[in-house]
mmCIF file of C-alpha atoms in Angstrom:
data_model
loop_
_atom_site.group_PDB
_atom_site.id
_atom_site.type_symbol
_atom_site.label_atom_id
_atom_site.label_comp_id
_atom_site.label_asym_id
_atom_site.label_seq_id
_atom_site.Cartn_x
_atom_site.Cartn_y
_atom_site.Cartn_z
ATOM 1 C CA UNK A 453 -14.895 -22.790 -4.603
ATOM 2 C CA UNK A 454 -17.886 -20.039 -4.504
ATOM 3 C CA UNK A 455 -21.321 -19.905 -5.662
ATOM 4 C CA UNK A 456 -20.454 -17.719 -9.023
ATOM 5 C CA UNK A 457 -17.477 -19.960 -9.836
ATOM 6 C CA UNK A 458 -20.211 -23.122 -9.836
ATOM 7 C CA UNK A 459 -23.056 -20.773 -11.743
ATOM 8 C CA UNK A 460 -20.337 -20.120 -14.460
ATOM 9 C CA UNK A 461 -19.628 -23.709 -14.818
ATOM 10 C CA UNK A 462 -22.721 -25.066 -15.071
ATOM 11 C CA UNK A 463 -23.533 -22.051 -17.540
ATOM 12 C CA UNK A 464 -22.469 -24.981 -20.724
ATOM 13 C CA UNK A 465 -24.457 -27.347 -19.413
ATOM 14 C CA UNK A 466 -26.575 -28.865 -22.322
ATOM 15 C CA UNK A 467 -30.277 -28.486 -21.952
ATOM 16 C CA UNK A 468 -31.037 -32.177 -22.972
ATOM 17 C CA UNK A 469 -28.696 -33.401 -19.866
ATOM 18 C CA UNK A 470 -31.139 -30.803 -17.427
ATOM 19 C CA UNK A 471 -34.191 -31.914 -18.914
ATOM 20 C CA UNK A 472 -33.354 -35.693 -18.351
ATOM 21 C CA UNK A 473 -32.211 -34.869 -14.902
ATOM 22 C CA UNK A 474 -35.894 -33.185 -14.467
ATOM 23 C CA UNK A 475 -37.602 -36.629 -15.215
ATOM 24 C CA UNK A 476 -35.439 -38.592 -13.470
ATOM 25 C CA UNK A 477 -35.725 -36.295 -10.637
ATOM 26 C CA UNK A 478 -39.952 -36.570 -11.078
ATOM 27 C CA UNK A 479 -40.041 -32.362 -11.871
ATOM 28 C CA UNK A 480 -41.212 -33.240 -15.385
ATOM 29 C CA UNK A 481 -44.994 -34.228 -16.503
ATOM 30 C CA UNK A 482 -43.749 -37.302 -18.394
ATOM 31 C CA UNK A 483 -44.245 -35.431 -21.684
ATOM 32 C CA UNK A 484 -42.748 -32.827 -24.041
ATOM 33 C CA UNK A 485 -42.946 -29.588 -23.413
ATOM 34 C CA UNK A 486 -45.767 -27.479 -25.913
ATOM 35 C CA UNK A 487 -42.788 -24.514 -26.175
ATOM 36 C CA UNK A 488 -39.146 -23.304 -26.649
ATOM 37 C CA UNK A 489 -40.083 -21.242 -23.733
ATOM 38 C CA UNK A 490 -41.391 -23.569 -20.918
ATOM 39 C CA UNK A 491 -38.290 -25.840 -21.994
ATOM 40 C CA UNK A 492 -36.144 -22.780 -21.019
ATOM 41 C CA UNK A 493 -37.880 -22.232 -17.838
ATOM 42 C CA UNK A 494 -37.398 -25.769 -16.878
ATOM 43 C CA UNK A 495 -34.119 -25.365 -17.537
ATOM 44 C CA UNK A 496 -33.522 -22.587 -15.655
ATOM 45 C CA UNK A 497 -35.227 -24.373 -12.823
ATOM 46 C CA UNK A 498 -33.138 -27.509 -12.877
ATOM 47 C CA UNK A 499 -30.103 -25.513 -12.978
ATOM 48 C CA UNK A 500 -31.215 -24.162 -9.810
ATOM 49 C CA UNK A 501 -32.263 -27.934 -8.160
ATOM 50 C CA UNK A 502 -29.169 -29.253 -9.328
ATOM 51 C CA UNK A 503 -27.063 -26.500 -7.893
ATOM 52 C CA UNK A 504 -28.764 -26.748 -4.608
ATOM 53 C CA UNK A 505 -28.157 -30.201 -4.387
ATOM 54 C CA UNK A 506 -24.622 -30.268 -5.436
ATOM 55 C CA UNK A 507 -23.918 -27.687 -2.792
ATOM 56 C CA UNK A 508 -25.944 -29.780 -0.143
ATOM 57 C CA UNK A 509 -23.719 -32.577 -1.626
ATOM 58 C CA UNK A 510 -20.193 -30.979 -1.107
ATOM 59 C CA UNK A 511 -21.378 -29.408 2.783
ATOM 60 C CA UNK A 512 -21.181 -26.665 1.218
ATOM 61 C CA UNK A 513 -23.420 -23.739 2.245
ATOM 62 C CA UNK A 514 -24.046 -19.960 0.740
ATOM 63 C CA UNK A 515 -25.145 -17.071 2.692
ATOM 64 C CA UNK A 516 -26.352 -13.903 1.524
ATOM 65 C CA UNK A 517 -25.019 -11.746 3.948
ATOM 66 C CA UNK A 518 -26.653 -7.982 3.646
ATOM 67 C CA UNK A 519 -26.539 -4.566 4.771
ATOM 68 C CA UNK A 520 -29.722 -2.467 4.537
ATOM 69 C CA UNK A 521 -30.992 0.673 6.475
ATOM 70 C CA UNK A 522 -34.107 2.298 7.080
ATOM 71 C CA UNK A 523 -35.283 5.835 8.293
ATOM 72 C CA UNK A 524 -36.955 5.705 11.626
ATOM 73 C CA UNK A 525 -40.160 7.214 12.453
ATOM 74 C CA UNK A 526 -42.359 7.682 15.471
ATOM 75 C CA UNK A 527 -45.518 5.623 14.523
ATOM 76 C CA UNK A 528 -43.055 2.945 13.759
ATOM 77 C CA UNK A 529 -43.545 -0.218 15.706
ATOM 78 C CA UNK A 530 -42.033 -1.446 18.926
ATOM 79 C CA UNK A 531 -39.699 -3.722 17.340
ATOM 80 C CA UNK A 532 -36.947 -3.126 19.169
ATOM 81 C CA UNK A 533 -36.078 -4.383 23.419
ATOM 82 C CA UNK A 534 -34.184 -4.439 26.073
ATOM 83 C CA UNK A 535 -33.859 -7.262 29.124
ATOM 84 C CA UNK A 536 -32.323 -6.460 32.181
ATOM 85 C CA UNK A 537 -28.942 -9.200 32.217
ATOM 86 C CA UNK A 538 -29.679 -11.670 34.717
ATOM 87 C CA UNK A 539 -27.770 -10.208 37.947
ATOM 88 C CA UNK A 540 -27.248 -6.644 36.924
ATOM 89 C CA UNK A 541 -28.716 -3.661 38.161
ATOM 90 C CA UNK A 542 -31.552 -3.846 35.605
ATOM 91 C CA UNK A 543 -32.586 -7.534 36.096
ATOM 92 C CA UNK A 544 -36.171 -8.389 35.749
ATOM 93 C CA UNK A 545 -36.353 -4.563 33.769
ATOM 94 C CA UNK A 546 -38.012 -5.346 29.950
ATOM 95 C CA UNK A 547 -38.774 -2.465 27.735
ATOM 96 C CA UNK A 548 -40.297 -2.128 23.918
ATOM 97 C CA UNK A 549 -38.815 0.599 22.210
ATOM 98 C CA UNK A 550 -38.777 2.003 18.648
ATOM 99 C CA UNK A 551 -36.542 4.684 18.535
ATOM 100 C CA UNK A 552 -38.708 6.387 16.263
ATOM 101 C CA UNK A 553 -36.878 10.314 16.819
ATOM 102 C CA UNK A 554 -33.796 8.816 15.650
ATOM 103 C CA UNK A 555 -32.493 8.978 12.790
ATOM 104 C CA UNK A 556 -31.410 5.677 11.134
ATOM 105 C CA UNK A 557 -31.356 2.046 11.659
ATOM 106 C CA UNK A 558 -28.686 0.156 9.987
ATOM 107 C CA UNK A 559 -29.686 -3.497 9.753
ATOM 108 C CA UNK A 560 -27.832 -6.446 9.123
ATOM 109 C CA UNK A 561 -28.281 -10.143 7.645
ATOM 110 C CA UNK A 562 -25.859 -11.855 8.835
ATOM 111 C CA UNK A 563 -25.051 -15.716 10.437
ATOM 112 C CA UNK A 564 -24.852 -15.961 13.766
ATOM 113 C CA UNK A 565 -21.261 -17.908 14.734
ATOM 114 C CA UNK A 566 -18.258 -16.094 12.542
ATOM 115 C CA UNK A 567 -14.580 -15.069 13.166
ATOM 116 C CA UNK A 568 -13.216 -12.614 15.120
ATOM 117 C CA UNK A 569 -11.812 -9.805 13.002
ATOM 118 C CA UNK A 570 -9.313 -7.429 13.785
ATOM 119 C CA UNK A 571 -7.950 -4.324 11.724
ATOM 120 C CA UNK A 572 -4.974 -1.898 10.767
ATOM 121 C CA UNK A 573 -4.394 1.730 9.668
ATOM 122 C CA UNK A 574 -1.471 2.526 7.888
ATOM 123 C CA UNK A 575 0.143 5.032 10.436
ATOM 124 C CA UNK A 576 1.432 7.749 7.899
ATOM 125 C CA UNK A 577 -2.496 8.734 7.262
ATOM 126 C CA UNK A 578 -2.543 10.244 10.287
ATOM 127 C CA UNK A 579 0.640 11.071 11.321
ATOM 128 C CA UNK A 580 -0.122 15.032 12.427
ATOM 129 C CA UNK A 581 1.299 16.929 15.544
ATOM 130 C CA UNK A 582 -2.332 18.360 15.937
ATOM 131 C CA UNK A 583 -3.911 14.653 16.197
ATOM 132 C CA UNK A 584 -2.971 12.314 18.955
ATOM 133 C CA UNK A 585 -3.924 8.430 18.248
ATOM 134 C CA UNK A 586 -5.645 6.070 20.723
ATOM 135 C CA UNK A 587 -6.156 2.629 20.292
ATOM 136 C CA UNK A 588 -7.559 -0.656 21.782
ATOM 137 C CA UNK A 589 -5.592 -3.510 20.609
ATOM 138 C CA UNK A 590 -6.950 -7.214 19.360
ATOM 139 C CA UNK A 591 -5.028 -8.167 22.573
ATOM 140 C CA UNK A 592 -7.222 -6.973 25.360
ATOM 141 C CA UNK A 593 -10.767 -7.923 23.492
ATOM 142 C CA UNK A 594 -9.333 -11.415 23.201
ATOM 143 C CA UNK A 595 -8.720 -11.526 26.914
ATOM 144 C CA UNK A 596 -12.914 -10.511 27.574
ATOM 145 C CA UNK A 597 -13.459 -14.660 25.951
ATOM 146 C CA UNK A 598 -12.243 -15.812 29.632
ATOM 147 C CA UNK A 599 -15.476 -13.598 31.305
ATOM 148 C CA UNK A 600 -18.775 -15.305 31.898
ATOM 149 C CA UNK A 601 -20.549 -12.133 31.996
ATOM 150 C CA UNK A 602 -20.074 -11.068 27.800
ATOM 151 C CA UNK A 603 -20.266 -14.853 26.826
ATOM 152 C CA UNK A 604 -22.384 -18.452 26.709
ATOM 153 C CA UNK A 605 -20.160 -20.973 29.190
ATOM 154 C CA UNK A 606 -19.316 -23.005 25.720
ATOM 155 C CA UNK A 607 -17.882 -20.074 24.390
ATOM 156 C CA UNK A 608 -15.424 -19.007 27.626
ATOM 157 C CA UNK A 609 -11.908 -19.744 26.608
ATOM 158 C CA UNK A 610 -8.690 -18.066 28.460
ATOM 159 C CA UNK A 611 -6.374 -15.721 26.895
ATOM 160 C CA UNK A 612 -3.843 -18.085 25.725
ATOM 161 C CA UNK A 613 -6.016 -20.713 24.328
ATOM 162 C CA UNK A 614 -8.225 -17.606 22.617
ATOM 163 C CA UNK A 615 -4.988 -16.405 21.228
ATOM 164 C CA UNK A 616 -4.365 -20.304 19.572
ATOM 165 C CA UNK A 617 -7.678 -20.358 18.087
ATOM 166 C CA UNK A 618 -7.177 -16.772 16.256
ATOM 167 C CA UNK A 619 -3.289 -17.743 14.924
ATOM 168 C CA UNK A 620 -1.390 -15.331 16.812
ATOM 169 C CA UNK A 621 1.273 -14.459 18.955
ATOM 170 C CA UNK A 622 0.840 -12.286 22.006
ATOM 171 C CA UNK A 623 3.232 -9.870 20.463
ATOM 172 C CA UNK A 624 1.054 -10.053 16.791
ATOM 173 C CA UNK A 625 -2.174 -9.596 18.892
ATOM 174 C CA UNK A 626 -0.223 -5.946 20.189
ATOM 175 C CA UNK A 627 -0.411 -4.606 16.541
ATOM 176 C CA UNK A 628 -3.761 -4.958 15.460
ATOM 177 C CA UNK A 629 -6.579 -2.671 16.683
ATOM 178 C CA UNK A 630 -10.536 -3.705 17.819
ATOM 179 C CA UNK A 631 -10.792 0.368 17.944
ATOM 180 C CA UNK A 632 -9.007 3.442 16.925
ATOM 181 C CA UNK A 633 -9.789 6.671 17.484
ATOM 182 C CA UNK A 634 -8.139 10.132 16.687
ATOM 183 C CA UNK A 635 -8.232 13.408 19.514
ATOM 184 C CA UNK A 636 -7.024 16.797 19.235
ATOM 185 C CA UNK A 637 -4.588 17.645 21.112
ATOM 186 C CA UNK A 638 -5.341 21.392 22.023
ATOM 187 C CA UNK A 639 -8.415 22.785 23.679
ATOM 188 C CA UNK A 640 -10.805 20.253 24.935
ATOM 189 C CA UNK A 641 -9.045 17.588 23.345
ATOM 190 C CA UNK A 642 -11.913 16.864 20.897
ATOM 191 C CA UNK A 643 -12.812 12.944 19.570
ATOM 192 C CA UNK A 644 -12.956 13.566 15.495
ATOM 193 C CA UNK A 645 -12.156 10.309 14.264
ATOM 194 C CA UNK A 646 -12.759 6.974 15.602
ATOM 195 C CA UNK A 647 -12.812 3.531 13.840
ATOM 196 C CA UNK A 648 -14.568 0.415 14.408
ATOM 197 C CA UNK A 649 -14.780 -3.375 12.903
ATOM 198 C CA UNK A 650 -17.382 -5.469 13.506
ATOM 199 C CA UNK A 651 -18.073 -9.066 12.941
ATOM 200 C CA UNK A 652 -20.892 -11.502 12.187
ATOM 201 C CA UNK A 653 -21.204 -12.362 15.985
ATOM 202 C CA UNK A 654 -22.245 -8.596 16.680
ATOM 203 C CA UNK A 655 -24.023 -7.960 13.861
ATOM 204 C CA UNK A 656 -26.753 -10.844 13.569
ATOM 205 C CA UNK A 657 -29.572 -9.816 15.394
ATOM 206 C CA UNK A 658 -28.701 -6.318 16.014
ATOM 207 C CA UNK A 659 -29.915 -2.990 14.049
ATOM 208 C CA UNK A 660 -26.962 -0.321 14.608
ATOM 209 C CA UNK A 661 -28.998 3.003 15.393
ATOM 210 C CA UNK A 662 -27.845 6.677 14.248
ATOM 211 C CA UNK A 663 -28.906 10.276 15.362
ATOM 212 C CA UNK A 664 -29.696 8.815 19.478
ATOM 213 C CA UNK A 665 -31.686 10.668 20.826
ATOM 214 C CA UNK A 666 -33.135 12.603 18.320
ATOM 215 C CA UNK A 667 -31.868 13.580 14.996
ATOM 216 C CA UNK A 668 -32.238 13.204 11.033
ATOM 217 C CA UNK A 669 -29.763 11.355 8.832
ATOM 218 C CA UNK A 670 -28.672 12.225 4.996
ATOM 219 C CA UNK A 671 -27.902 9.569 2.920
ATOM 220 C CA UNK A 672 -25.111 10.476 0.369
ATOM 221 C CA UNK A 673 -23.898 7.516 -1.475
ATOM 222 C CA UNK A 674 -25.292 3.644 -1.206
ATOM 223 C CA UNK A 675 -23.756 1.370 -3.749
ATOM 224 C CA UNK A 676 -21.862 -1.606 -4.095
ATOM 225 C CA UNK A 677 -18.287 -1.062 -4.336
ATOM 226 C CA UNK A 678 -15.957 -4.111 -5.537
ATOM 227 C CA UNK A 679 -16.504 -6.756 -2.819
ATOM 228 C CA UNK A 680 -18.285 -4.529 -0.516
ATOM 229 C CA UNK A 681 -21.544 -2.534 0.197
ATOM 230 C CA UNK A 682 -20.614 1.275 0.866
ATOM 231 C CA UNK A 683 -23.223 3.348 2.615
ATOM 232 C CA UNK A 684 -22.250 7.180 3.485
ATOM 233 C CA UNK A 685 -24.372 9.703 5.422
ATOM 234 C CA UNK A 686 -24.655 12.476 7.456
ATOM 235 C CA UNK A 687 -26.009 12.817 11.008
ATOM 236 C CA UNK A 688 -27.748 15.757 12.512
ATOM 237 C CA UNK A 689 -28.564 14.560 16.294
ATOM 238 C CA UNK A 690 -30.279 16.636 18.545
ATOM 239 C CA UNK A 691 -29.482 16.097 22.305
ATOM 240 C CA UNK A 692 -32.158 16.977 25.134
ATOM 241 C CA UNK A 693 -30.422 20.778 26.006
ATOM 242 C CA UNK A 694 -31.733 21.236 22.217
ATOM 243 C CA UNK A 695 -27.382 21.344 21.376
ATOM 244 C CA UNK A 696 -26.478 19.594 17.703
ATOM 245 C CA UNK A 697 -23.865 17.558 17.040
ATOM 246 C CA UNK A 698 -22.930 16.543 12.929
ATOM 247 C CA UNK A 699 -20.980 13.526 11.991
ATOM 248 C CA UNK A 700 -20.346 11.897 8.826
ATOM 249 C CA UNK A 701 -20.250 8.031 8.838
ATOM 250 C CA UNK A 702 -19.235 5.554 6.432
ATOM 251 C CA UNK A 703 -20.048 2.187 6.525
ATOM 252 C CA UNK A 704 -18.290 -0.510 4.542
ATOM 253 C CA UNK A 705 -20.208 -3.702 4.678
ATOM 254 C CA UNK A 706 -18.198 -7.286 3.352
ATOM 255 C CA UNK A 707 -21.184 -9.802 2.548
ATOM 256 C CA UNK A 708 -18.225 -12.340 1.747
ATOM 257 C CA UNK A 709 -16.597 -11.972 5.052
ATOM 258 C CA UNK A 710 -19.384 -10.821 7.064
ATOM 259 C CA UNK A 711 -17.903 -8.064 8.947
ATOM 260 C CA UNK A 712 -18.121 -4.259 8.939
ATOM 261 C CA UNK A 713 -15.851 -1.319 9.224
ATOM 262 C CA UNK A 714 -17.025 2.210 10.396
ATOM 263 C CA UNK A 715 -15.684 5.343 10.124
ATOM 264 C CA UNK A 716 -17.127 8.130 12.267
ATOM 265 C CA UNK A 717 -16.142 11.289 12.161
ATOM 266 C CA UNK A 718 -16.676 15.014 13.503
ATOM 267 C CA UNK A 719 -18.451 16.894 10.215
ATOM 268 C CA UNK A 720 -16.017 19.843 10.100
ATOM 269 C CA UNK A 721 -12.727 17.262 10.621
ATOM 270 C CA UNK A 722 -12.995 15.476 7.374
ATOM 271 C CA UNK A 723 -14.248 15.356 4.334
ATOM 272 C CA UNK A 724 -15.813 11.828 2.852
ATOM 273 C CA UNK A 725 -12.956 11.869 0.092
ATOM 274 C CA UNK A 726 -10.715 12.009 3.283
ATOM 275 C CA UNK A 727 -12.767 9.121 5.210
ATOM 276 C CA UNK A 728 -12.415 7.182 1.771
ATOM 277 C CA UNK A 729 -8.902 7.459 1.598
ATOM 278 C CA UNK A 730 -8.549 6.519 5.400
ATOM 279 C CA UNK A 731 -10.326 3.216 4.149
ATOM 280 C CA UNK A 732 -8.086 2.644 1.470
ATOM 281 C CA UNK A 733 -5.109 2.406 4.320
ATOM 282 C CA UNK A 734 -6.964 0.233 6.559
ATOM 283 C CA UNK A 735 -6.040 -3.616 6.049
ATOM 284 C CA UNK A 736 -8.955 -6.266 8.053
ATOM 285 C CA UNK A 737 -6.947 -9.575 9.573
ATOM 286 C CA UNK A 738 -10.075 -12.085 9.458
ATOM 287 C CA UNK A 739 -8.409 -14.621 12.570
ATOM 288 C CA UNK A 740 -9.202 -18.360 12.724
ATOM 289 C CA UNK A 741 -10.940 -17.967 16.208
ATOM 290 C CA UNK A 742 -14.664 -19.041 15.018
ATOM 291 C CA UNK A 743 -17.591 -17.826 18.260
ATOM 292 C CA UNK A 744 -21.018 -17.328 18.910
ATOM 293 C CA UNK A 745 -22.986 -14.661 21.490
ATOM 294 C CA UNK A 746 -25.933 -16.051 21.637
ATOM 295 C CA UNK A 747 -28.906 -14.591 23.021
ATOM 296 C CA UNK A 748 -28.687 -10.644 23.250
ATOM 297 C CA UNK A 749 -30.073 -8.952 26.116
ATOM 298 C CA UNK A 750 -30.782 -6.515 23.431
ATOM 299 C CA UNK A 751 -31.433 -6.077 19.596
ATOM 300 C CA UNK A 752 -30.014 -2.634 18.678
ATOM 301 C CA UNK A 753 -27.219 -0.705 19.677
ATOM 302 C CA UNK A 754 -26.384 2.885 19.677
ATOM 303 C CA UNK A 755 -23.851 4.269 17.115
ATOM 304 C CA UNK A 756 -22.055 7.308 16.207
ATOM 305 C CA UNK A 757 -19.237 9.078 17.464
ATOM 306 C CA UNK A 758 -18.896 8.672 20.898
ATOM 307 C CA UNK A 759 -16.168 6.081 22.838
ATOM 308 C CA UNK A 760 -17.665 3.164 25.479
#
């Protein structure tokens, strides 16, 4: 059962049914209505009451889950921090920021507890003696639950009881990626590819920034695409020895699931018909392990091609 599936049903309702749930409810006035119209709008409105309640009634709770971005600018506000982790190097340390020369914040509504989500690319789509494939498998992010330092003490669970809550094996865990990235394999052994998933957990409360340090971004395509929010673009950051690096990103948000996968890549690698197709392969394993982060020692996080 969804929200649309309970919209659509109530669509037949008859009006004179609403309108005598309105006065029983005490919405109404206690008298008829002077026009077609304002007994439409009440209508309307009761629809709405009675589909809040009914969804209050079955514990049953909708979230509008969204992805938005914004282009960043220097007389923007400080709305972004940092707090030195209690411990570290940097405790006590508290800056305002606003990242205003970069290039684009990516922000995200999202709940804060969700399911870890793990993902996998169909092998052939990159199978290419020039490209040599890296990956960090579900199986060693599961195992960061037992360490105090990334989580709240009621969220620390060990490996193996981490690996009951998500539904898998240890051997299942070994074939589904948290990362994957794609190197060259002559010269320098260049990163063009790498691919990332992340959940509701990660997202709430965090604004992913673009073009660090400096840069501009060019948004290509932003639409809604089946059940999911696609947002392409292309990143011109400038580093402090005034060098350039381009990347194309794109971002496929899933309001249903609340997660997102990225796809970063070197500009003169691939194409975004090539990143799109790359997509297509990738298949997202949403596991029953439900968790929460709780408070951030920050509220952005750098993004782009890079690994760490």
């Amino acid at each position: 059962m969804n929200a649309y599936t309970l919209l659509h049903a109530m669509s037949g309702i008859r009006e004179d049914y609403v309108l005598e749930a309105r006065d029983f409810l005490g919405y109404g006035e206690g008298k008829a209505e002077a026009s077609h119209g304002r007994r439409r709008l009440w209508t309307t409105l009761l629809v709405a009451a009675v589909l809040a309640l009914l969804l209050a009634a079955c514990g049953y709770a909708v979230y509008l889950a969204a992805m938005s971005y914004r282009e960043l600018q220097p007389d923007d506000e400080k709305q972004y921090y940092f707090n030195g982790a209690e411990g570290g190097p940097n405790e006590g340390l508290h800056m305002d920021l606003n990242h205003g020369d970069c290039a684009l914040a990516v922000h995200f509504d999202t709940e804060e507890p969700g399911y870890y989500t793990a993902f996998r690319l169909d092998p052939s789509l990159v199978d290419r003696e020039d490209w040599e494939p890296g990956h960090l498998p579900l199986s060693e992010t599961l195992k960061t639950f037992s360490d105090k330092r990334y989580y709240p003490a009621d969220q620390v669970r060990g490996y193996e009881q981490a690996l009951r809550e998500a539904g898998l094996t240890r051997e299942e865990a070994e074939t589904w990626d948290y990362r994957f990235s794609l190197h060259e394999k002559e010269g320098k052994r260049r990163l063009i590819l790498m691919i990332e998933l992340m959940d509701a957990p990660e997202l709430h409360g965090t604004d992913l920034i673009f073009g660090w340090p400096k840069g501009t971004a060019e948004i290509l395509r932003d639409e809604r695409r089946g059940d999911c929010q696609l947002l392409e673009f292309r990143v011109d950051a400038e580093w402090k020895d005034g060098g350039h690096s381009y990347t194309k990103h794109l971002l496929l948000f899933y309001p249903e699931g609340q997660y997102l996968l990225m796809l970063h890549a070197a500009d003169d690698a691939f194409s975004f018909e090539e990143l799109e197709a790359l997509a297509e392969g990738i298949t997202v394993k949403q596991t029953g392990l439900r968790y929460s982060i709780g408070e951030k020692p920050m509220n952005w996080s750098i993004c782009g091609l890079a690994e760490g």
